Amino acid sequence: MSEQLKKITKKHCEQPPARYHDLKVLFLNCTLNRTPVLSHTEGLIKAAQHIFEAQGATTKIIRPVDYVIPAGLGLDMSKTPEWDRDDWPIIQKEVDACDILILCTSVWLGEKSSVCNRTLERMYGYTHQFNSKGQYRDYGKVGATLITGNEDGVKHCAMNILFSLSHIGYTVPPQADAGWMGEAGPGPSYMDEGSGGPENDFTNRNTTFLVWNCLHLARLLKDNEGIPAYGNLPDEWDAGCKAGFDSPEHKR
């Protein structure tokens, strides 16, 4: 490595382009294991958490499986005849308060966990609400995913999770997924001794890129008050403002 490249590398490593102390990061760890049972996915989460916190961001990890989360799309399913208790509103408050949401899961039968599905379903139930600018409520937030398992399926799960987050309003940065898979078939999981997971350079690189791309994008969105409120307001569309859709140029 040349001396010039060493100087550039040192500068990039020690002088990030912005400050991130006002950003809040929420990890929803959709493991099937309730606390305090070991979660291999949480091992990878903590690798990302360390990088976020080193830049001053505030982080929190929640395991939805620790809560009572009924099936359904209601804001509070305890207000329906079918359910007496619903803890989802507790989690939703944390979701609303974060700038960056990392939805994390293990892989089962090539798919994200049932807990992850339930989490996305309950988030989807809030999408009819708007933010202060009249956009769908999750506009202006950044979304990404971390995935572990000992079978193939990282990219398949990431496709679904990132699409789902984007569909409900999250902005997804480049390289917004990272994961670790052990050997196909029974074998060690991420945190098992000798698995090679925590030392895997490919996983560590992708996790680091994910963190920084989330930080960069969240910084841009927060500094610019989110996504511009033009051409994406449901009430204005219903009122007849089609934002160029019915322009003469469109009808040609």
JSON list of C-alpha atoms in Angstrom, two decimals:
[
{"chain": "A", "resi": 1, "resn": "MET", "atom": "CA", "xyz": [0.00, 0.00, 0.00]},
{"chain": "A", "resi": 2, "resn": "SER", "atom": "CA", "xyz": [1.38, 3.41, -0.99]},
{"chain": "A", "resi": 3, "resn": "GLU", "atom": "CA", "xyz": [1.91, 6.17, 1.59]},
{"chain": "A", "resi": 4, "resn": "GLN", "atom": "CA", "xyz": [-0.78, 8.26, -0.13]},
{"chain": "A", "resi": 5, "resn": "LEU", "atom": "CA", "xyz": [-3.30, 5.46, 0.11]},
{"chain": "A", "resi": 6, "resn": "LYS", "atom": "CA", "xyz": [-2.36, 4.87, 3.75]},
{"chain": "A", "resi": 7, "resn": "LYS", "atom": "CA", "xyz": [-3.12, 8.53, 4.53]},
{"chain": "A", "resi": 8, "resn": "ILE", "atom": "CA", "xyz": [-6.46, 8.38, 2.71]},
{"chain": "A", "resi": 9, "resn": "THR", "atom": "CA", "xyz": [-7.40, 5.15, 4.49]},
{"chain": "A", "resi": 10, "resn": "LYS", "atom": "CA", "xyz": [-6.42, 6.56, 7.89]},
{"chain": "A", "resi": 11, "resn": "LYS", "atom": "CA", "xyz": [-8.50, 9.69, 7.29]},
{"chain": "A", "resi": 12, "resn": "HIS", "atom": "CA", "xyz": [-11.55, 7.67, 6.24]},
{"chain": "A", "resi": 13, "resn": "CYS", "atom": "CA", "xyz": [-11.24, 5.39, 9.26]},
{"chain": "A", "resi": 14, "resn": "GLU", "atom": "CA", "xyz": [-10.82, 8.19, 11.79]},
{"chain": "A", "resi": 15, "resn": "GLN", "atom": "CA", "xyz": [-12.84, 11.07, 10.36]},
{"chain": "A", "resi": 16, "resn": "PRO", "atom": "CA", "xyz": [-16.44, 10.16, 9.45]},
{"chain": "A", "resi": 17, "resn": "PRO", "atom": "CA", "xyz": [-18.21, 12.74, 7.26]},
{"chain": "A", "resi": 18, "resn": "ALA", "atom": "CA", "xyz": [-20.86, 13.67, 9.84]},
{"chain": "A", "resi": 19, "resn": "ARG", "atom": "CA", "xyz": [-22.05, 13.26, 13.44]},
{"chain": "A", "resi": 20, "resn": "TYR", "atom": "CA", "xyz": [-24.70, 10.71, 14.33]},
{"chain": "A", "resi": 21, "resn": "HIS", "atom": "CA", "xyz": [-25.32, 11.31, 18.03]},
{"chain": "A", "resi": 22, "resn": "ASP", "atom": "CA", "xyz": [-28.97, 12.24, 17.49]},
{"chain": "A", "resi": 23, "resn": "LEU", "atom": "CA", "xyz": [-29.86, 9.06, 15.58]},
{"chain": "A", "resi": 24, "resn": "LYS", "atom": "CA", "xyz": [-31.83, 6.23, 17.20]},
{"chain": "A", "resi": 25, "resn": "VAL", "atom": "CA", "xyz": [-31.42, 2.66, 15.97]},
{"chain": "A", "resi": 26, "resn": "LEU", "atom": "CA", "xyz": [-33.88, -0.12, 16.79]},
{"chain": "A", "resi": 27, "resn": "PHE", "atom": "CA", "xyz": [-33.06, -3.78, 16.21]},
{"chain": "A", "resi": 28, "resn": "LEU", "atom": "CA", "xyz": [-36.10, -6.06, 16.17]},
{"chain": "A", "resi": 29, "resn": "ASN", "atom": "CA", "xyz": [-34.58, -9.49, 16.74]},
{"chain": "A", "resi": 30, "resn": "CYS", "atom": "CA", "xyz": [-37.20, -11.90, 15.40]},
{"chain": "A", "resi": 31, "resn": "THR", "atom": "CA", "xyz": [-35.57, -14.96, 16.92]},
{"chain": "A", "resi": 32, "resn": "LEU", "atom": "CA", "xyz": [-37.77, -17.82, 18.08]},
{"chain": "A", "resi": 33, "resn": "ASN", "atom": "CA", "xyz": [-35.88, -17.90, 21.40]},
{"chain": "A", "resi": 34, "resn": "ARG", "atom": "CA", "xyz": [-37.27, -15.93, 24.30]},
{"chain": "A", "resi": 35, "resn": "THR", "atom": "CA", "xyz": [-34.92, -14.05, 26.62]},
{"chain": "A", "resi": 36, "resn": "PRO", "atom": "CA", "xyz": [-32.59, -15.21, 28.18]},
{"chain": "A", "resi": 37, "resn": "VAL", "atom": "CA", "xyz": [-32.11, -18.13, 25.75]},
{"chain": "A", "resi": 38, "resn": "LEU", "atom": "CA", "xyz": [-29.12, -17.63, 23.43]},
{"chain": "A", "resi": 39, "resn": "SER", "atom": "CA", "xyz": [-29.97, -15.99, 20.11]},
{"chain": "A", "resi": 40, "resn": "HIS", "atom": "CA", "xyz": [-27.38, -16.53, 17.39]},
{"chain": "A", "resi": 41, "resn": "THR", "atom": "CA", "xyz": [-28.96, -13.69, 15.41]},
{"chain": "A", "resi": 42, "resn": "GLU", "atom": "CA", "xyz": [-28.29, -11.39, 18.35]},
{"chain": "A", "resi": 43, "resn": "GLY", "atom": "CA", "xyz": [-24.59, -12.20, 18.05]},
{"chain": "A", "resi": 44, "resn": "LEU", "atom": "CA", "xyz": [-24.55, -10.59, 14.61]},
{"chain": "A", "resi": 45, "resn": "ILE", "atom": "CA", "xyz": [-26.79, -7.78, 15.82]},
{"chain": "A", "resi": 46, "resn": "LYS", "atom": "CA", "xyz": [-24.26, -6.89, 18.49]},
{"chain": "A", "resi": 47, "resn": "ALA", "atom": "CA", "xyz": [-21.52, -6.62, 15.88]},
{"chain": "A", "resi": 48, "resn": "ALA", "atom": "CA", "xyz": [-23.60, -3.97, 14.10]},
{"chain": "A", "resi": 49, "resn": "GLN", "atom": "CA", "xyz": [-24.66, -2.39, 17.38]},
{"chain": "A", "resi": 50, "resn": "HIS", "atom": "CA", "xyz": [-21.02, -1.86, 18.33]},
{"chain": "A", "resi": 51, "resn": "ILE", "atom": "CA", "xyz": [-20.35, 0.11, 15.13]},
{"chain": "A", "resi": 52, "resn": "PHE", "atom": "CA", "xyz": [-23.49, 2.24, 15.53]},
{"chain": "A", "resi": 53, "resn": "GLU", "atom": "CA", "xyz": [-22.67, 3.06, 19.14]},
{"chain": "A", "resi": 54, "resn": "ALA", "atom": "CA", "xyz": [-19.03, 3.85, 18.31]},
{"chain": "A", "resi": 55, "resn": "GLN", "atom": "CA", "xyz": [-20.41, 6.69, 16.18]},
{"chain": "A", "resi": 56, "resn": "GLY", "atom": "CA", "xyz": [-22.63, 7.96, 18.97]},
{"chain": "A", "resi": 57, "resn": "ALA", "atom": "CA", "xyz": [-25.96, 6.56, 17.78]},
{"chain": "A", "resi": 58, "resn": "THR", "atom": "CA", "xyz": [-28.38, 5.29, 20.43]},
{"chain": "A", "resi": 59, "resn": "THR", "atom": "CA", "xyz": [-29.37, 1.63, 19.99]},
{"chain": "A", "resi": 60, "resn": "LYS", "atom": "CA", "xyz": [-31.94, -0.76, 21.41]},
{"chain": "A", "resi": 61, "resn": "ILE", "atom": "CA", "xyz": [-32.61, -4.46, 20.85]},
{"chain": "A", "resi": 62, "resn": "ILE", "atom": "CA", "xyz": [-36.09, -5.91, 21.27]},
{"chain": "A", "resi": 63, "resn": "ARG", "atom": "CA", "xyz": [-37.14, -9.53, 20.86]},
{"chain": "A", "resi": 64, "resn": "PRO", "atom": "CA", "xyz": [-40.80, -9.49, 19.76]},
{"chain": "A", "resi": 65, "resn": "VAL", "atom": "CA", "xyz": [-41.11, -13.14, 20.88]},
{"chain": "A", "resi": 66, "resn": "ASP", "atom": "CA", "xyz": [-40.85, -11.89, 24.49]},
{"chain": "A", "resi": 67, "resn": "TYR", "atom": "CA", "xyz": [-44.19, -10.10, 24.03]},
{"chain": "A", "resi": 68, "resn": "VAL", "atom": "CA", "xyz": [-47.77, -11.16, 23.43]},
{"chain": "A", "resi": 69, "resn": "ILE", "atom": "CA", "xyz": [-48.40, -10.19, 19.81]},
{"chain": "A", "resi": 70, "resn": "PRO", "atom": "CA", "xyz": [-51.74, -11.39, 18.45]},
{"chain": "A", "resi": 71, "resn": "ALA", "atom": "CA", "xyz": [-52.38, -11.97, 14.77]},
{"chain": "A", "resi": 72, "resn": "GLY", "atom": "CA", "xyz": [-54.26, -9.20, 13.07]},
{"chain": "A", "resi": 73, "resn": "LEU", "atom": "CA", "xyz": [-53.94, -5.77, 11.51]},
{"chain": "A", "resi": 74, "resn": "GLY", "atom": "CA", "xyz": [-55.57, -3.72, 14.25]},
{"chain": "A", "resi": 75, "resn": "LEU", "atom": "CA", "xyz": [-53.71, -0.99, 16.10]},
{"chain": "A", "resi": 76, "resn": "ASP", "atom": "CA", "xyz": [-54.52, -2.69, 19.40]},
{"chain": "A", "resi": 77, "resn": "MET", "atom": "CA", "xyz": [-55.96, -6.19, 19.09]},
{"chain": "A", "resi": 78, "resn": "SER", "atom": "CA", "xyz": [-56.94, -6.21, 22.79]},
{"chain": "A", "resi": 79, "resn": "LYS", "atom": "CA", "xyz": [-59.83, -3.96, 21.79]},
{"chain": "A", "resi": 80, "resn": "THR", "atom": "CA", "xyz": [-61.30, -6.75, 19.65]},
{"chain": "A", "resi": 81, "resn": "PRO", "atom": "CA", "xyz": [-63.43, -9.63, 20.96]},
{"chain": "A", "resi": 82, "resn": "GLU", "atom": "CA", "xyz": [-60.75, -12.16, 19.99]},
{"chain": "A", "resi": 83, "resn": "TRP", "atom": "CA", "xyz": [-57.88, -10.98, 22.21]},
{"chain": "A", "resi": 84, "resn": "ASP", "atom": "CA", "xyz": [-57.59, -9.90, 25.84]},
{"chain": "A", "resi": 85, "resn": "ARG", "atom": "CA", "xyz": [-53.98, -8.67, 25.61]},
{"chain": "A", "resi": 86, "resn": "ASP", "atom": "CA", "xyz": [-51.84, -7.05, 22.94]},
{"chain": "A", "resi": 87, "resn": "ASP", "atom": "CA", "xyz": [-48.29, -5.88, 23.58]},
{"chain": "A", "resi": 88, "resn": "TRP", "atom": "CA", "xyz": [-47.65, -4.71, 20.03]},
{"chain": "A", "resi": 89, "resn": "PRO", "atom": "CA", "xyz": [-48.43, -1.02, 20.80]},
{"chain": "A", "resi": 90, "resn": "ILE", "atom": "CA", "xyz": [-45.46, -1.10, 23.22]},
{"chain": "A", "resi": 91, "resn": "ILE", "atom": "CA", "xyz": [-43.15, -2.14, 20.39]},
{"chain": "A", "resi": 92, "resn": "GLN", "atom": "CA", "xyz": [-44.78, 0.24, 17.92]},
{"chain": "A", "resi": 93, "resn": "LYS", "atom": "CA", "xyz": [-43.84, 3.18, 20.16]},
{"chain": "A", "resi": 94, "resn": "GLU", "atom": "CA", "xyz": [-40.20, 2.12, 19.86]},
{"chain": "A", "resi": 95, "resn": "VAL", "atom": "CA", "xyz": [-40.56, 1.77, 16.09]},
{"chain": "A", "resi": 96, "resn": "ASP", "atom": "CA", "xyz": [-42.05, 5.25, 15.86]},
{"chain": "A", "resi": 97, "resn": "ALA", "atom": "CA", "xyz": [-39.21, 6.73, 17.92]},
{"chain": "A", "resi": 98, "resn": "CYS", "atom": "CA", "xyz": [-36.33, 5.30, 15.85]},
{"chain": "A", "resi": 99, "resn": "ASP", "atom": "CA", "xyz": [-34.60, 6.75, 12.80]},
{"chain": "A", "resi": 100, "resn": "ILE", "atom": "CA", "xyz": [-33.18, 3.40, 11.66]},
{"chain": "A", "resi": 101, "resn": "LEU", "atom": "CA", "xyz": [-34.98, 0.07, 11.94]},
{"chain": "A", "resi": 102, "resn": "ILE", "atom": "CA", "xyz": [-33.00, -3.14, 11.47]},
{"chain": "A", "resi": 103, "resn": "LEU", "atom": "CA", "xyz": [-35.38, -6.09, 11.14]},
{"chain": "A", "resi": 104, "resn": "CYS", "atom": "CA", "xyz": [-33.43, -9.23, 12.02]},
{"chain": "A", "resi": 105, "resn": "THR", "atom": "CA", "xyz": [-34.30, -12.91, 11.69]},
{"chain": "A", "resi": 106, "resn": "SER", "atom": "CA", "xyz": [-33.03, -16.44, 11.60]},
{"chain": "A", "resi": 107, "resn": "VAL", "atom": "CA", "xyz": [-33.83, -18.63, 8.58]},
{"chain": "A", "resi": 108, "resn": "TRP", "atom": "CA", "xyz": [-36.25, -21.54, 8.91]},
{"chain": "A", "resi": 109, "resn": "LEU", "atom": "CA", "xyz": [-37.16, -23.73, 5.91]},
{"chain": "A", "resi": 110, "resn": "GLY", "atom": "CA", "xyz": [-35.60, -21.09, 3.67]},
{"chain": "A", "resi": 111, "resn": "GLU", "atom": "CA", "xyz": [-37.87, -18.36, 5.00]},
{"chain": "A", "resi": 112, "resn": "LYS", "atom": "CA", "xyz": [-37.77, -15.62, 7.63]},
{"chain": "A", "resi": 113, "resn": "SER", "atom": "CA", "xyz": [-39.13, -16.65, 11.01]},
{"chain": "A", "resi": 114, "resn": "SER", "atom": "CA", "xyz": [-42.83, -16.71, 11.88]},
{"chain": "A", "resi": 115, "resn": "VAL", "atom": "CA", "xyz": [-42.07, -13.97, 14.43]},
{"chain": "A", "resi": 116, "resn": "CYS", "atom": "CA", "xyz": [-40.67, -11.79, 11.64]},
{"chain": "A", "resi": 117, "resn": "ASN", "atom": "CA", "xyz": [-43.80, -12.36, 9.56]},
{"chain": "A", "resi": 118, "resn": "ARG", "atom": "CA", "xyz": [-46.00, -11.41, 12.51]},
{"chain": "A", "resi": 119, "resn": "THR", "atom": "CA", "xyz": [-43.90, -8.28, 13.13]},
{"chain": "A", "resi": 120, "resn": "LEU", "atom": "CA", "xyz": [-44.25, -7.11, 9.54]},
{"chain": "A", "resi": 121, "resn": "GLU", "atom": "CA", "xyz": [-47.98, -7.82, 9.59]},
{"chain": "A", "resi": 122, "resn": "ARG", "atom": "CA", "xyz": [-48.48, -5.70, 12.69]},
{"chain": "A", "resi": 123, "resn": "MET", "atom": "CA", "xyz": [-46.37, -2.89, 11.23]},
{"chain": "A", "resi": 124, "resn": "TYR", "atom": "CA", "xyz": [-48.48, -3.06, 8.09]},
{"chain": "A", "resi": 125, "resn": "GLY", "atom": "CA", "xyz": [-51.59, -2.51, 10.19]},
{"chain": "A", "resi": 126, "resn": "TYR", "atom": "CA", "xyz": [-50.43, 1.04, 10.91]},
{"chain": "A", "resi": 127, "resn": "THR", "atom": "CA", "xyz": [-49.87, 2.07, 7.30]},
{"chain": "A", "resi": 128, "resn": "HIS", "atom": "CA", "xyz": [-53.19, 3.85, 6.94]},
{"chain": "A", "resi": 129, "resn": "GLN", "atom": "CA", "xyz": [-51.92, 6.53, 9.33]},
{"chain": "A", "resi": 130, "resn": "PHE", "atom": "CA", "xyz": [-49.98, 9.59, 8.16]},
{"chain": "A", "resi": 131, "resn": "ASN", "atom": "CA", "xyz": [-46.99, 11.50, 9.48]},
{"chain": "A", "resi": 132, "resn": "SER", "atom": "CA", "xyz": [-47.01, 15.23, 10.30]},
{"chain": "A", "resi": 133, "resn": "LYS", "atom": "CA", "xyz": [-46.51, 16.11, 6.61]},
{"chain": "A", "resi": 134, "resn": "GLY", "atom": "CA", "xyz": [-49.45, 14.01, 5.44]},
{"chain": "A", "resi": 135, "resn": "GLN", "atom": "CA", "xyz": [-47.34, 11.17, 4.03]},
{"chain": "A", "resi": 136, "resn": "TYR", "atom": "CA", "xyz": [-47.61, 7.56, 5.09]},
{"chain": "A", "resi": 137, "resn": "ARG", "atom": "CA", "xyz": [-46.26, 7.35, 8.63]},
{"chain": "A", "resi": 138, "resn": "ASP", "atom": "CA", "xyz": [-42.94, 5.58, 8.00]},
{"chain": "A", "resi": 139, "resn": "TYR", "atom": "CA", "xyz": [-41.65, 7.99, 5.34]},
{"chain": "A", "resi": 140, "resn": "GLY", "atom": "CA", "xyz": [-38.27, 9.35, 6.40]},
{"chain": "A", "resi": 141, "resn": "LYS", "atom": "CA", "xyz": [-37.12, 6.25, 8.26]},
{"chain": "A", "resi": 142, "resn": "VAL", "atom": "CA", "xyz": [-34.30, 3.95, 7.14]},
{"chain": "A", "resi": 143, "resn": "GLY", "atom": "CA", "xyz": [-34.75, 0.18, 6.99]},
{"chain": "A", "resi": 144, "resn": "ALA", "atom": "CA", "xyz": [-32.30, -2.73, 6.73]},
{"chain": "A", "resi": 145, "resn": "THR", "atom": "CA", "xyz": [-31.98, -6.40, 7.75]},
{"chain": "A", "resi": 146, "resn": "LEU", "atom": "CA", "xyz": [-29.56, -8.83, 9.41]},
{"chain": "A", "resi": 147, "resn": "ILE", "atom": "CA", "xyz": [-30.03, -12.58, 8.97]},
{"chain": "A", "resi": 148, "resn": "THR", "atom": "CA", "xyz": [-28.44, -15.77, 10.34]},
{"chain": "A", "resi": 149, "resn": "GLY", "atom": "CA", "xyz": [-28.92, -19.52, 10.00]},
{"chain": "A", "resi": 150, "resn": "ASN", "atom": "CA", "xyz": [-27.19, -22.72, 9.03]},
{"chain": "A", "resi": 151, "resn": "GLU", "atom": "CA", "xyz": [-29.04, -23.23, 5.76]},
{"chain": "A", "resi": 152, "resn": "ASP", "atom": "CA", "xyz": [-29.21, -21.13, 2.60]},
{"chain": "A", "resi": 153, "resn": "GLY", "atom": "CA", "xyz": [-31.75, -18.34, 2.42]},
{"chain": "A", "resi": 154, "resn": "VAL", "atom": "CA", "xyz": [-30.19, -14.99, 3.33]},
{"chain": "A", "resi": 155, "resn": "LYS", "atom": "CA", "xyz": [-30.85, -13.29, 0.01]},
{"chain": "A", "resi": 156, "resn": "HIS", "atom": "CA", "xyz": [-34.33, -14.76, -0.29]},
{"chain": "A", "resi": 157, "resn": "CYS", "atom": "CA", "xyz": [-35.30, -13.49, 3.16]},
{"chain": "A", "resi": 158, "resn": "ALA", "atom": "CA", "xyz": [-33.62, -10.12, 2.54]},
{"chain": "A", "resi": 159, "resn": "MET", "atom": "CA", "xyz": [-35.58, -9.66, -0.70]},
{"chain": "A", "resi": 160, "resn": "ASN", "atom": "CA", "xyz": [-38.86, -10.07, 1.11]},
{"chain": "A", "resi": 161, "resn": "ILE", "atom": "CA", "xyz": [-37.98, -8.05, 4.20]},
{"chain": "A", "resi": 162, "resn": "LEU", "atom": "CA", "xyz": [-36.47, -5.10, 2.32]},
{"chain": "A", "resi": 163, "resn": "PHE", "atom": "CA", "xyz": [-39.37, -5.00, -0.13]},
{"chain": "A", "resi": 164, "resn": "SER", "atom": "CA", "xyz": [-41.83, -5.08, 2.77]},
{"chain": "A", "resi": 165, "resn": "LEU", "atom": "CA", "xyz": [-40.06, -2.23, 4.56]},
{"chain": "A", "resi": 166, "resn": "SER", "atom": "CA", "xyz": [-39.88, -0.18, 1.37]},
{"chain": "A", "resi": 167, "resn": "HIS", "atom": "CA", "xyz": [-43.53, -0.86, 0.58]},
{"chain": "A", "resi": 168, "resn": "ILE", "atom": "CA", "xyz": [-44.72, 0.58, 3.89]},
{"chain": "A", "resi": 169, "resn": "GLY", "atom": "CA", "xyz": [-42.59, 3.72, 3.56]},
{"chain": "A", "resi": 170, "resn": "TYR", "atom": "CA", "xyz": [-39.04, 2.98, 4.73]},
{"chain": "A", "resi": 171, "resn": "THR", "atom": "CA", "xyz": [-36.10, 4.16, 2.66]},
{"chain": "A", "resi": 172, "resn": "VAL", "atom": "CA", "xyz": [-33.67, 1.32, 1.99]},
{"chain": "A", "resi": 173, "resn": "PRO", "atom": "CA", "xyz": [-30.00, 2.24, 1.45]},
{"chain": "A", "resi": 174, "resn": "PRO", "atom": "CA", "xyz": [-27.52, 0.39, -0.78]},
{"chain": "A", "resi": 175, "resn": "GLN", "atom": "CA", "xyz": [-26.23, -2.90, 0.64]},
{"chain": "A", "resi": 176, "resn": "ALA", "atom": "CA", "xyz": [-28.97, -2.95, 3.28]},
{"chain": "A", "resi": 177, "resn": "ASP", "atom": "CA", "xyz": [-28.64, -6.65, 4.10]},
{"chain": "A", "resi": 178, "resn": "ALA", "atom": "CA", "xyz": [-25.96, -8.73, 5.77]},
{"chain": "A", "resi": 179, "resn": "GLY", "atom": "CA", "xyz": [-25.98, -12.28, 7.05]},
{"chain": "A", "resi": 180, "resn": "TRP", "atom": "CA", "xyz": [-24.13, -15.40, 7.97]},
{"chain": "A", "resi": 181, "resn": "MET", "atom": "CA", "xyz": [-24.93, -18.96, 6.93]},
{"chain": "A", "resi": 182, "resn": "GLY", "atom": "CA", "xyz": [-23.16, -22.06, 8.19]},
{"chain": "A", "resi": 183, "resn": "GLU", "atom": "CA", "xyz": [-22.82, -25.25, 6.20]},
{"chain": "A", "resi": 184, "resn": "ALA", "atom": "CA", "xyz": [-25.90, -26.68, 4.55]},
{"chain": "A", "resi": 185, "resn": "GLY", "atom": "CA", "xyz": [-27.48, -29.23, 6.86]},
{"chain": "A", "resi": 186, "resn": "PRO", "atom": "CA", "xyz": [-27.02, -29.63, 10.61]},
{"chain": "A", "resi": 187, "resn": "GLY", "atom": "CA", "xyz": [-24.00, -27.74, 11.83]},
{"chain": "A", "resi": 188, "resn": "PRO", "atom": "CA", "xyz": [-22.79, -24.95, 14.08]},
{"chain": "A", "resi": 189, "resn": "SER", "atom": "CA", "xyz": [-24.76, -21.72, 14.34]},
{"chain": "A", "resi": 190, "resn": "TYR", "atom": "CA", "xyz": [-23.27, -18.23, 14.40]},
{"chain": "A", "resi": 191, "resn": "MET", "atom": "CA", "xyz": [-22.33, -18.06, 18.09]},
{"chain": "A", "resi": 192, "resn": "ASP", "atom": "CA", "xyz": [-21.24, -21.70, 18.45]},
{"chain": "A", "resi": 193, "resn": "GLU", "atom": "CA", "xyz": [-17.58, -22.28, 19.21]},
{"chain": "A", "resi": 194, "resn": "GLY", "atom": "CA", "xyz": [-15.62, -22.89, 16.03]},
{"chain": "A", "resi": 195, "resn": "SER", "atom": "CA", "xyz": [-18.42, -21.79, 13.71]},
{"chain": "A", "resi": 196, "resn": "GLY", "atom": "CA", "xyz": [-16.26, -19.08, 12.13]},
{"chain": "A", "resi": 197, "resn": "GLY", "atom": "CA", "xyz": [-19.25, -16.75, 12.08]},
{"chain": "A", "resi": 198, "resn": "PRO", "atom": "CA", "xyz": [-17.95, -13.84, 14.18]},
{"chain": "A", "resi": 199, "resn": "GLU", "atom": "CA", "xyz": [-14.63, -13.95, 12.31]},
{"chain": "A", "resi": 200, "resn": "ASN", "atom": "CA", "xyz": [-16.10, -14.19, 8.81]},
{"chain": "A", "resi": 201, "resn": "ASP", "atom": "CA", "xyz": [-14.64, -11.29, 6.81]},
{"chain": "A", "resi": 202, "resn": "PHE", "atom": "CA", "xyz": [-17.43, -11.27, 4.20]},
{"chain": "A", "resi": 203, "resn": "THR", "atom": "CA", "xyz": [-20.12, -11.03, 6.86]},
{"chain": "A", "resi": 204, "resn": "ASN", "atom": "CA", "xyz": [-18.21, -8.43, 8.86]},
{"chain": "A", "resi": 205, "resn": "ARG", "atom": "CA", "xyz": [-17.59, -6.31, 5.76]},
{"chain": "A", "resi": 206, "resn": "ASN", "atom": "CA", "xyz": [-21.24, -6.41, 4.69]},
{"chain": "A", "resi": 207, "resn": "THR", "atom": "CA", "xyz": [-22.41, -5.65, 8.24]},
{"chain": "A", "resi": 208, "resn": "THR", "atom": "CA", "xyz": [-20.09, -2.65, 8.43]},
{"chain": "A", "resi": 209, "resn": "PHE", "atom": "CA", "xyz": [-21.22, -1.36, 5.02]},
{"chain": "A", "resi": 210, "resn": "LEU", "atom": "CA", "xyz": [-24.84, -1.80, 6.11]},
{"chain": "A", "resi": 211, "resn": "VAL", "atom": "CA", "xyz": [-24.28, 0.25, 9.26]},
{"chain": "A", "resi": 212, "resn": "TRP", "atom": "CA", "xyz": [-22.54, 3.11, 7.48]},
{"chain": "A", "resi": 213, "resn": "ASN", "atom": "CA", "xyz": [-25.04, 3.25, 4.63]},
{"chain": "A", "resi": 214, "resn": "CYS", "atom": "CA", "xyz": [-27.85, 3.39, 7.19]},
{"chain": "A", "resi": 215, "resn": "LEU", "atom": "CA", "xyz": [-26.05, 6.18, 9.06]},
{"chain": "A", "resi": 216, "resn": "HIS", "atom": "CA", "xyz": [-25.38, 8.17, 5.87]},
{"chain": "A", "resi": 217, "resn": "LEU", "atom": "CA", "xyz": [-28.96, 7.87, 4.64]},
{"chain": "A", "resi": 218, "resn": "ALA", "atom": "CA", "xyz": [-30.53, 8.60, 8.02]},
{"chain": "A", "resi": 219, "resn": "ARG", "atom": "CA", "xyz": [-28.31, 11.68, 8.34]},
{"chain": "A", "resi": 220, "resn": "LEU", "atom": "CA", "xyz": [-29.45, 12.94, 4.94]},
{"chain": "A", "resi": 221, "resn": "LEU", "atom": "CA", "xyz": [-33.11, 12.30, 5.69]},
{"chain": "A", "resi": 222, "resn": "LYS", "atom": "CA", "xyz": [-33.04, 13.86, 9.16]},
{"chain": "A", "resi": 223, "resn": "ASP", "atom": "CA", "xyz": [-31.16, 16.94, 8.00]},
{"chain": "A", "resi": 224, "resn": "ASN", "atom": "CA", "xyz": [-33.64, 17.43, 5.15]},
{"chain": "A", "resi": 225, "resn": "GLU", "atom": "CA", "xyz": [-36.78, 16.70, 7.20]},
{"chain": "A", "resi": 226, "resn": "GLY", "atom": "CA", "xyz": [-37.37, 13.38, 5.49]},
{"chain": "A", "resi": 227, "resn": "ILE", "atom": "CA", "xyz": [-38.77, 12.76, 2.01]},
{"chain": "A", "resi": 228, "resn": "PRO", "atom": "CA", "xyz": [-40.18, 15.92, 0.36]},
{"chain": "A", "resi": 229, "resn": "ALA", "atom": "CA", "xyz": [-43.95, 16.09, 0.76]},
{"chain": "A", "resi": 230, "resn": "TYR", "atom": "CA", "xyz": [-44.76, 16.50, -2.90]},
{"chain": "A", "resi": 231, "resn": "GLY", "atom": "CA", "xyz": [-46.38, 13.98, -5.20]},
{"chain": "A", "resi": 232, "resn": "ASN", "atom": "CA", "xyz": [-46.82, 11.44, -2.38]},
{"chain": "A", "resi": 233, "resn": "LEU", "atom": "CA", "xyz": [-49.70, 12.77, -0.26]},
{"chain": "A", "resi": 234, "resn": "PRO", "atom": "CA", "xyz": [-52.76, 10.48, -0.20]},
{"chain": "A", "resi": 235, "resn": "ASP", "atom": "CA", "xyz": [-55.21, 13.21, 0.87]},
{"chain": "A", "resi": 236, "resn": "GLU", "atom": "CA", "xyz": [-54.09, 15.52, -1.94]},
{"chain": "A", "resi": 237, "resn": "TRP", "atom": "CA", "xyz": [-54.50, 12.73, -4.48]},
{"chain": "A", "resi": 238, "resn": "ASP", "atom": "CA", "xyz": [-58.03, 12.08, -3.22]},
{"chain": "A", "resi": 239, "resn": "ALA", "atom": "CA", "xyz": [-58.73, 15.81, -3.42]},
{"chain": "A", "resi": 240, "resn": "GLY", "atom": "CA", "xyz": [-57.80, 15.85, -7.09]},
{"chain": "A", "resi": 241, "resn": "CYS", "atom": "CA", "xyz": [-54.16, 16.92, -7.07]},
{"chain": "A", "resi": 242, "resn": "LYS", "atom": "CA", "xyz": [-52.60, 14.26, -9.30]},
{"chain": "A", "resi": 243, "resn": "ALA", "atom": "CA", "xyz": [-49.11, 15.80, -9.24]},
{"chain": "A", "resi": 244, "resn": "GLY", "atom": "CA", "xyz": [-48.50, 15.53, -12.96]},
{"chain": "A", "resi": 245, "resn": "PHE", "atom": "CA", "xyz": [-50.32, 12.27, -13.62]},
{"chain": "A", "resi": 246, "resn": "ASP", "atom": "CA", "xyz": [-53.13, 13.99, -15.50]},
{"chain": "A", "resi": 247, "resn": "SER", "atom": "CA", "xyz": [-50.92, 16.58, -17.18]},
{"chain": "A", "resi": 248, "resn": "PRO", "atom": "CA", "xyz": [-51.28, 17.12, -20.97]},
{"chain": "A", "resi": 249, "resn": "GLU", "atom": "CA", "xyz": [-47.82, 15.58, -21.46]},
{"chain": "A", "resi": 250, "resn": "HIS", "atom": "CA", "xyz": [-48.93, 12.42, -19.68]},
{"chain": "A", "resi": 251, "resn": "LYS", "atom": "CA", "xyz": [-51.95, 12.02, -21.97]},
{"chain": "A", "resi": 252, "resn": "ARG", "atom": "CA", "xyz": [-50.04, 12.11, -25.21]}
]
